[in-house]
Coordinates of C-alpha atoms in Angstrom, one line a residue:
M164 CA -20.2 52.4 -44.0
K165 CA -22.0 53.7 -42.1
K166 CA -25.1 51.6 -43.8
I167 CA -23.1 48.8 -43.7
V168 CA -22.4 48.3 -39.9
L169 CA -25.8 49.6 -39.0
S170 CA -27.5 45.8 -41.8
C171 CA -24.8 44.0 -39.4
F172 CA -25.4 44.7 -36.3
L173 CA -28.8 44.6 -36.4
L174 CA -28.4 41.2 -38.7
I175 CA -26.8 40.3 -35.0
A176 CA -28.9 41.5 -32.6
A177 CA -31.4 39.9 -35.0
L178 CA -30.0 36.5 -34.7
T179 CA -29.4 37.1 -30.7
F180 CA -33.3 37.9 -31.0
Y181 CA -33.9 34.6 -32.1
S182 CA -30.8 32.0 -30.6
C183 CA -31.7 33.3 -26.9
E184 CA -35.7 32.6 -27.7
E185 CA -34.4 29.4 -29.1
G186 CA -32.5 29.0 -26.4
G187 CA -34.8 29.0 -24.0
R188 CA -37.9 27.3 -25.7
I189 CA -35.1 24.2 -25.9
D190 CA -34.5 24.8 -22.0
Q191 CA -38.4 24.3 -20.6
L192 CA -38.9 22.4 -18.5
D193 CA -41.7 20.4 -19.3
K194 CA -44.3 21.0 -17.3
S195 CA -46.2 17.7 -18.1
I196 CA -44.7 15.0 -17.0
P197 CA -45.5 13.5 -13.7
A198 CA -43.6 13.4 -10.8
P199 CA -42.3 9.7 -10.7
R200 CA -43.8 7.1 -8.1
P201 CA -41.5 6.8 -4.6
V202 CA -39.4 3.8 -4.8
E203 CA -40.0 -0.1 -3.3
V204 CA -37.4 -0.5 -0.3
T205 CA -36.4 -4.1 -0.1
N206 CA -33.3 -4.2 2.5
I207 CA -31.1 -2.6 3.9
T208 CA -27.6 -4.6 5.4
S209 CA -25.6 -2.5 7.9
I210 CA -21.7 -2.5 6.9
P211 CA -18.8 -1.2 9.2
G212 CA -19.2 2.9 9.0
G213 CA -22.8 2.8 7.0
A214 CA -25.2 0.6 4.7
V215 CA -26.6 -0.9 1.5
I216 CA -30.0 -0.3 0.6
K217 CA -31.9 -2.5 -2.1
V218 CA -34.6 -0.7 -3.7
K219 CA -37.2 -1.7 -6.3
I220 CA -37.1 0.8 -8.9
P221 CA -40.7 1.5 -10.0
D222 CA -41.6 1.4 -14.0
D223 CA -41.1 4.7 -16.1
D224 CA -40.4 6.0 -18.7
N225 CA -39.1 9.5 -17.3
L226 CA -38.2 8.4 -13.8
K227 CA -33.8 8.7 -14.5
G228 CA -32.8 7.5 -10.7
V229 CA -32.8 7.3 -7.3
V230 CA -31.5 9.1 -4.6
A231 CA -30.9 9.3 -0.6
T232 CA -30.6 12.1 1.9
Y233 CA -28.9 11.8 5.4
E234 CA -27.0 14.0 7.4
R235 CA -23.4 13.1 7.8
N236 CA -20.8 15.0 10.3
G237 CA -24.0 17.4 10.1
E238 CA -23.8 18.2 6.6
I239 CA -26.8 16.9 4.2
V240 CA -25.4 14.1 1.5
N241 CA -27.0 13.0 -1.5
T242 CA -26.5 10.0 -2.8
K243 CA -27.8 9.6 -6.8
I244 CA -27.6 5.0 -8.1
S245 CA -29.2 6.2 -11.9
R246 CA -32.1 3.4 -12.5
Y247 CA -29.8 0.7 -13.6
L248 CA -29.5 0.0 -10.5
D249 CA -30.6 -1.0 -7.3
S250 CA -28.2 -0.9 -4.8
L251 CA -27.7 3.1 -2.5
L252 CA -23.5 2.1 -0.4
I253 CA -25.2 4.0 2.3
V254 CA -20.8 5.3 4.2
G255 CA -18.5 7.1 6.4
F256 CA -20.7 7.1 10.0
A257 CA -18.6 7.0 12.9
D258 CA -20.9 5.9 15.2
T259 CA -23.7 2.4 15.7
L260 CA -25.7 5.3 16.3
S261 CA -30.2 4.9 14.5
H262 CA -29.5 6.2 11.1
E263 CA -32.2 7.8 8.6
V264 CA -32.6 8.6 5.3
E265 CA -34.9 9.7 3.0
I266 CA -35.2 7.7 -0.7
C267 CA -36.2 9.4 -3.0
S268 CA -36.9 8.4 -6.9
F269 CA -36.4 11.3 -9.6
N270 CA -37.0 12.1 -13.5
V271 CA -35.0 14.0 -15.9
N272 CA -37.1 17.0 -14.4
E273 CA -34.8 16.1 -11.1
V274 CA -37.9 15.9 -9.6
R275 CA -38.7 13.8 -7.0
S276 CA -41.0 11.4 -5.7
T277 CA -42.5 11.1 -2.1
P278 CA -39.4 10.2 0.2
V279 CA -39.2 6.5 1.9
K280 CA -37.9 6.9 5.1
V281 CA -35.3 4.9 6.3
S282 CA -33.4 4.1 9.0
F283 CA -30.1 1.5 10.1
N284 CA -27.8 1.4 12.2
P285 CA -23.9 0.8 11.1
L286 CA -21.4 -1.1 11.3
K287 CA -18.5 -0.4 13.6
P288 CA -16.4 1.8 11.7
A289 CA -12.7 0.8 10.7
V290 CA -11.3 3.8 13.0
Q291 CA -13.1 1.6 16.1
T292 CA -12.1 -1.6 14.9
V293 CA -8.7 -1.7 13.1
Q294 CA -5.5 -1.9 15.1
F295 CA -2.7 -0.2 14.9
D296 CA 0.5 -0.7 17.3
I297 CA 3.6 1.6 17.2
A298 CA 7.2 0.1 18.6
E299 CA 10.9 1.2 17.7
A300 CA 12.5 1.1 14.6
F301 CA 16.6 1.5 13.4
G302 CA 16.5 4.8 12.4
G303 CA 12.7 5.3 13.6
V304 CA 9.8 3.8 14.6
K305 CA 7.0 1.5 12.4
I306 CA 3.4 1.4 12.3
H307 CA 1.9 -2.0 12.3
I308 CA -1.4 -1.9 10.9
M309 CA -4.3 -4.8 11.5
N310 CA -7.5 -6.6 11.4
N311 CA -8.2 -3.8 8.5
T312 CA -10.4 -6.7 7.4
S313 CA -12.9 -3.9 4.9
K314 CA -9.5 -2.9 3.3
E315 CA -10.8 0.7 3.5
D316 CA -8.8 3.5 2.9
L317 CA -7.1 4.6 5.3
A318 CA -4.7 7.2 7.0
V319 CA -2.1 6.4 9.9
V320 CA -0.5 10.1 11.2
L321 CA 2.1 9.5 13.3
L322 CA 2.6 12.2 15.4
A323 CA 5.7 13.1 17.9
D324 CA 6.2 14.8 21.0
K325 CA 9.6 15.7 22.9
N326 CA 8.4 16.6 25.9
I327 CA 8.7 13.3 28.0
S328 CA 8.9 15.0 31.5
N329 CA 5.3 13.2 32.0
P330 CA 5.3 10.0 29.8
D331 CA 1.5 9.2 30.7
A332 CA 0.1 12.6 30.1
P333 CA -2.8 12.8 28.1
A334 CA -3.2 12.5 25.2
D335 CA -5.0 15.6 24.1
S336 CA -2.7 17.2 26.8
R337 CA 0.5 17.3 25.0
R338 CA 2.2 19.9 22.2
W339 CA 1.9 17.1 18.4
V340 CA 4.5 18.7 16.1
E341 CA 3.2 15.4 13.2
V342 CA 5.9 13.9 12.0
T343 CA 3.9 11.8 8.9
T344 CA 0.9 11.0 7.6
L345 CA 0.8 7.7 6.2
F346 CA -1.4 6.1 4.1
T347 CA -2.7 2.1 3.0
A348 CA -5.9 -0.2 2.0
S349 CA -3.7 -3.0 3.3
E350 CA -5.7 -5.7 6.1
D351 CA -2.1 -5.9 7.6
I352 CA 0.9 -4.9 7.1
F353 CA 4.1 -2.7 8.0
L354 CA 4.7 0.8 8.1
A355 CA 7.7 2.5 8.9
R356 CA 8.8 5.8 9.3
R357 CA 12.7 6.2 9.0
G358 CA 15.3 9.4 9.8
L359 CA 14.0 10.7 13.2
E360 CA 16.7 11.5 15.9
S361 CA 18.1 9.0 18.2
A362 CA 16.7 10.1 21.3
P363 CA 13.8 9.2 23.4
T364 CA 10.7 11.1 22.4
V365 CA 6.4 11.1 22.8
F366 CA 5.6 9.6 19.9
G367 CA 1.5 9.4 19.1
V368 CA -0.6 7.5 16.9
Y369 CA -3.7 7.4 15.4
I370 CA -5.5 6.3 11.9
R371 CA -8.6 9.0 9.3
D372 CA -10.5 7.8 7.5
R373 CA -11.9 9.4 3.5
W374 CA -14.8 11.3 5.7
G375 CA -12.2 12.3 8.6
N376 CA -13.6 9.8 11.1
K377 CA -10.6 9.5 13.9
S378 CA -9.6 6.7 16.2
S379 CA -8.1 7.8 19.8
I380 CA -4.9 8.6 19.7
I381 CA -2.1 5.7 21.2
T382 CA 1.6 7.0 23.6
K383 CA 4.9 5.7 24.2
V384 CA 7.7 6.9 24.5
L385 CA 10.6 5.7 22.1
T386 CA 13.4 5.0 21.9
P387 CA 14.8 5.2 17.5
L388 CA 17.6 2.8 17.5
Q389 CA 20.9 4.6 15.2
E390 CA 20.7 3.6 11.7
S391 CA 22.8 3.9 8.5
Q392 CA 22.1 2.6 5.6
L393 CA 25.8 0.5 4.4
D394 CA 28.2 1.8 1.4
K395 CA 27.2 -0.1 -1.4
S396 CA 30.7 0.8 -2.9
K397 CA 32.3 -2.3 -0.5
F398 CA 30.3 -4.5 -1.2
R399 CA 32.3 -7.3 -3.7
Y400 CA 30.5 -10.8 -5.1
Y401 CA 31.6 -13.6 -2.5
N402 CA 32.1 -17.2 -3.6
P403 CA 33.6 -18.9 -0.5
G404 CA 32.4 -22.3 -3.4
D405 CA 28.4 -23.2 -2.8
D406 CA 26.8 -20.3 -4.7
N407 CA 24.5 -21.7 -6.9
S408 CA 24.0 -18.4 -9.1
F409 CA 25.8 -19.3 -12.5
S410 CA 25.4 -16.4 -14.0
T411 CA 26.7 -13.6 -11.5
N412 CA 29.3 -12.7 -14.0
S413 CA 27.1 -12.2 -16.6
S414 CA 28.3 -9.3 -19.0
L415 CA 24.8 -8.1 -19.8
Y416 CA 22.9 -8.2 -16.1
P417 CA 26.4 -8.8 -13.7
I418 CA 26.0 -9.2 -9.6
Q419 CA 27.5 -5.8 -9.6
G420 CA 23.8 -4.4 -10.4
L421 CA 22.6 -4.9 -7.6
W422 CA 24.5 -3.0 -5.8
D423 CA 25.7 0.6 -8.1
N424 CA 22.2 2.7 -7.4
S425 CA 21.1 1.9 -10.9
G426 CA 18.0 0.3 -8.9
V427 CA 15.8 4.0 -9.2
S428 CA 15.2 3.0 -12.5
A429 CA 13.4 0.7 -15.2
S430 CA 17.8 1.3 -16.8
P431 CA 20.2 0.0 -17.6
H432 CA 21.1 -1.8 -14.8
F433 CA 20.4 -4.5 -13.2
Y434 CA 20.8 -8.7 -11.9
A435 CA 19.9 -12.0 -13.5
S436 CA 20.2 -15.9 -12.8
T437 CA 20.1 -17.8 -17.3
S438 CA 16.6 -20.2 -16.3
S439 CA 18.7 -23.2 -15.9
N440 CA 19.1 -22.0 -12.1
P441 CA 18.2 -24.8 -9.7
M442 CA 15.4 -23.1 -7.2
P443 CA 15.9 -22.3 -4.4
Q444 CA 19.2 -19.8 -5.7
W445 CA 21.2 -18.1 -4.0
F446 CA 24.3 -15.6 -4.0
T447 CA 26.7 -14.4 -1.1
I448 CA 27.8 -10.5 -1.0
D449 CA 31.1 -9.4 0.8
L450 CA 29.3 -6.7 2.5
G451 CA 33.5 -4.7 3.5
V452 CA 32.6 -3.9 7.0
K453 CA 31.7 -5.7 10.8
A454 CA 28.3 -5.0 10.6
K455 CA 24.1 -5.8 11.9
I456 CA 21.2 -5.6 10.1
S457 CA 18.1 -3.6 10.5
R458 CA 16.5 -4.0 7.5
I459 CA 17.0 -5.0 3.9
G460 CA 15.8 -2.9 0.8
K461 CA 14.9 -4.6 -3.2
L462 CA 13.8 -3.3 -6.4
A463 CA 12.7 -5.4 -8.3
R464 CA 13.8 -4.8 -12.5
I465 CA 11.2 -1.7 -12.8
D466 CA 7.7 -1.5 -14.8
Y467 CA 8.4 -4.6 -16.1
N468 CA 6.3 -7.7 -15.9
I469 CA 5.0 -7.0 -13.0
W470 CA 3.5 -9.2 -9.3
T471 CA 4.7 -12.1 -12.6
G472 CA 7.9 -13.4 -14.2
A473 CA 11.2 -14.2 -13.1
H474 CA 10.6 -11.3 -9.8
P475 CA 11.5 -13.0 -6.7
R476 CA 8.1 -14.4 -4.7
E477 CA 10.3 -15.3 -1.7
Y478 CA 13.5 -15.0 0.5
E479 CA 15.7 -15.5 2.9
F480 CA 18.5 -14.0 4.0
W481 CA 21.4 -15.5 5.6
G482 CA 24.6 -13.6 7.6
S483 CA 28.3 -15.1 8.7
M484 CA 31.6 -13.9 9.7
A485 CA 34.0 -16.6 7.9
P486 CA 31.3 -18.8 6.0
T487 CA 34.1 -21.5 5.1
G488 CA 31.8 -22.8 1.5
Q489 CA 31.3 -26.8 3.5
V490 CA 28.7 -28.1 1.7
V491 CA 27.2 -29.7 5.7
P492 CA 23.8 -31.8 4.6
E493 CA 22.1 -31.8 7.0
N494 CA 21.3 -28.1 7.6
E495 CA 19.3 -25.9 5.8
H496 CA 19.8 -25.7 2.2
G497 CA 23.2 -27.4 3.2
F498 CA 24.3 -24.5 4.2
D499 CA 27.6 -24.3 7.2
D500 CA 27.3 -24.4 10.6
S501 CA 28.9 -20.7 10.2
W502 CA 25.2 -19.9 8.7
F503 CA 22.0 -18.3 10.5
K504 CA 18.9 -16.9 9.5
L505 CA 18.1 -13.5 9.7
G506 CA 14.6 -13.9 7.6
Y507 CA 12.4 -15.1 6.0
F508 CA 9.9 -13.1 4.2
E509 CA 7.4 -12.8 1.4
Q510 CA 7.1 -10.3 -1.1
P511 CA 4.1 -8.4 0.5
R512 CA 1.8 -7.1 -1.6
P513 CA -1.1 -4.7 -0.7
S514 CA -4.0 -5.4 -2.4
G515 CA -3.4 -8.8 -1.7
Y516 CA -4.1 -12.7 -2.4
N517 CA -6.5 -15.1 -3.9
P518 CA -7.1 -16.9 -0.7
D519 CA -4.6 -20.1 -2.6
G520 CA -1.9 -17.6 -3.0
T521 CA -1.6 -17.7 -6.6
V522 CA -1.4 -14.2 -8.1
P523 CA -4.3 -11.6 -9.2
P524 CA -4.8 -11.0 -12.0
T525 CA -5.2 -6.8 -12.5
Y526 CA -3.3 -4.7 -9.8
T527 CA -3.7 -1.7 -7.6
A528 CA -2.1 1.5 -8.3
E529 CA -0.6 0.5 -4.3
D530 CA 0.1 -2.6 -5.6
R531 CA 2.6 -0.9 -9.0
E532 CA 3.4 1.3 -6.4
M533 CA 4.9 -0.7 -3.9
F534 CA 6.3 -2.8 -6.9
N535 CA 8.4 0.0 -8.7
T536 CA 9.5 1.2 -5.1
G537 CA 10.9 -0.9 -3.5
T538 CA 9.8 -3.5 -0.8
E539 CA 11.6 -2.6 2.6
F540 CA 12.3 -6.1 4.8
E541 CA 12.9 -5.9 8.2
M542 CA 14.1 -7.9 10.9
D543 CA 12.5 -9.3 13.7
D544 CA 15.2 -11.0 16.4
T545 CA 11.4 -12.2 18.1
Q546 CA 10.8 -14.3 15.4
Y547 CA 14.8 -15.3 14.4
E548 CA 17.2 -14.8 17.2
N549 CA 20.1 -14.2 15.2
A550 CA 18.4 -11.7 13.3
Y551 CA 20.4 -8.7 15.5
N552 CA 23.8 -11.1 14.6
E553 CA 27.0 -9.6 14.0
L554 CA 28.3 -10.4 9.4
R555 CA 30.2 -10.1 7.7
Y556 CA 28.7 -11.9 4.7
L557 CA 25.5 -11.6 3.1
R558 CA 23.8 -13.6 1.8
V559 CA 20.9 -13.5 -0.7
V560 CA 18.5 -17.3 -1.1
I561 CA 15.1 -16.8 -3.4
I562 CA 13.6 -19.1 -2.5
N563 CA 10.9 -19.2 -5.1
T564 CA 10.1 -16.6 -7.7
F565 CA 6.2 -15.8 -8.9
T566 CA 6.7 -18.2 -12.1
T567 CA 8.2 -21.4 -10.2
W568 CA 5.9 -20.1 -6.7
E569 CA 2.7 -20.7 -9.6
T570 CA 4.8 -24.4 -11.7
K571 CA 6.4 -25.5 -8.5
A572 CA 9.8 -25.6 -10.8
K573 CA 12.7 -26.4 -9.1
V574 CA 14.8 -24.5 -11.4
G575 CA 14.4 -20.8 -12.2
Q576 CA 15.3 -17.5 -13.7
V577 CA 15.7 -14.8 -11.0
Q578 CA 15.5 -11.1 -11.7
L579 CA 16.3 -8.1 -9.0
G580 CA 17.5 -4.7 -9.6
E581 CA 18.2 -3.7 -5.9
I582 CA 20.4 -5.1 -3.2
T583 CA 20.4 -1.7 0.2
P584 CA 21.4 -2.8 3.6
F585 CA 20.3 -1.0 6.5
G586 CA 22.3 -1.9 10.2
Q587 CA 24.6 -0.6 12.6
I588 CA 28.6 -1.0 11.5
L589 CA 30.8 -2.0 14.3
E590 CA 34.2 -2.6 12.2
E591 CA 35.4 -1.4 8.6
Y592 CA 37.0 -3.5 6.3
R593 CA 38.3 -1.9 3.0

């Protein structure tokens, strides 16, 4: 037995030694390969926060790629491309000063060529050019991001300080509490933070890019408006006589599916009209209370025909205290004089639409997230003077779906997952 064990040990040792020897030979660098020739820089284009550097790749079979080395925010950064590309993207600067870059080609041994040194002045980065503002809203505050023309990925940081004794105190002297961080790459968008106390508060906002560069902080003393979600158990479908959605009593996709709180899932309930309904089409909800509406949340039929089909693209919301059902031809949509418009809205899409308004064939992760988690439509009495009028009856008008917008069809189906109004409840009827 001892002889067998000893023989096995010697065999394993021999194999291990042989493997190491062979491995060493395989991993050994071929020192005969010379350093590659330097690249030729053909063009430098400054962009926000950086530059695009175009290079001419040397004709060298052993060349593996090109690397740009530069200092950014106190750290040495290497940006590499393969030999099959010709453009280096240099990003992440927060100024417009001159920055030097060393560009080298490198071979399969990672041996670099003699560096070519170039310099560039970045254009102002997004954290300096994107405009933003903050305003009070029902239940919280809303932040308006504007002019993000490069569609940079941005973090929007909301701060709060309850001490309002010195509203003009410098931002860097305040004892900030971070309320939330919101993320967007949209060019123009409103971001809301709800659930805040209705008390005077100093709010601060700044934006940050993915490299940690920050904007300055803007501050405002704001008092979030009192707001609550309306009780959907009080909702009833109501037809004063002029509703034109003819399938609201469908047993498969009933109108009640819009307020049964099932819209947070793909099934079982959502509302769908028939494909023979006229466009625009509308239906009316008796809210069971007198209220002022601040915003209306909308959920789609989740993960179904994303950004296409019978999902609404253009909306209007109207209110009334006592609709008559009378058709008044000279009024918009023929609505009677009791109705007032709360607002017109088009479904926002974080990555945007094509210049001609059509929908791009692909969508981003942010697009899909908004589609499935819902959209909120803010009422704004600066655009619609009656936006905060008292109402009991809410009329939802679908001007166009994605299909009818594209085809200009005068009839079409509508599919919706859930409607959730928020606002100030003034009086309850049931």
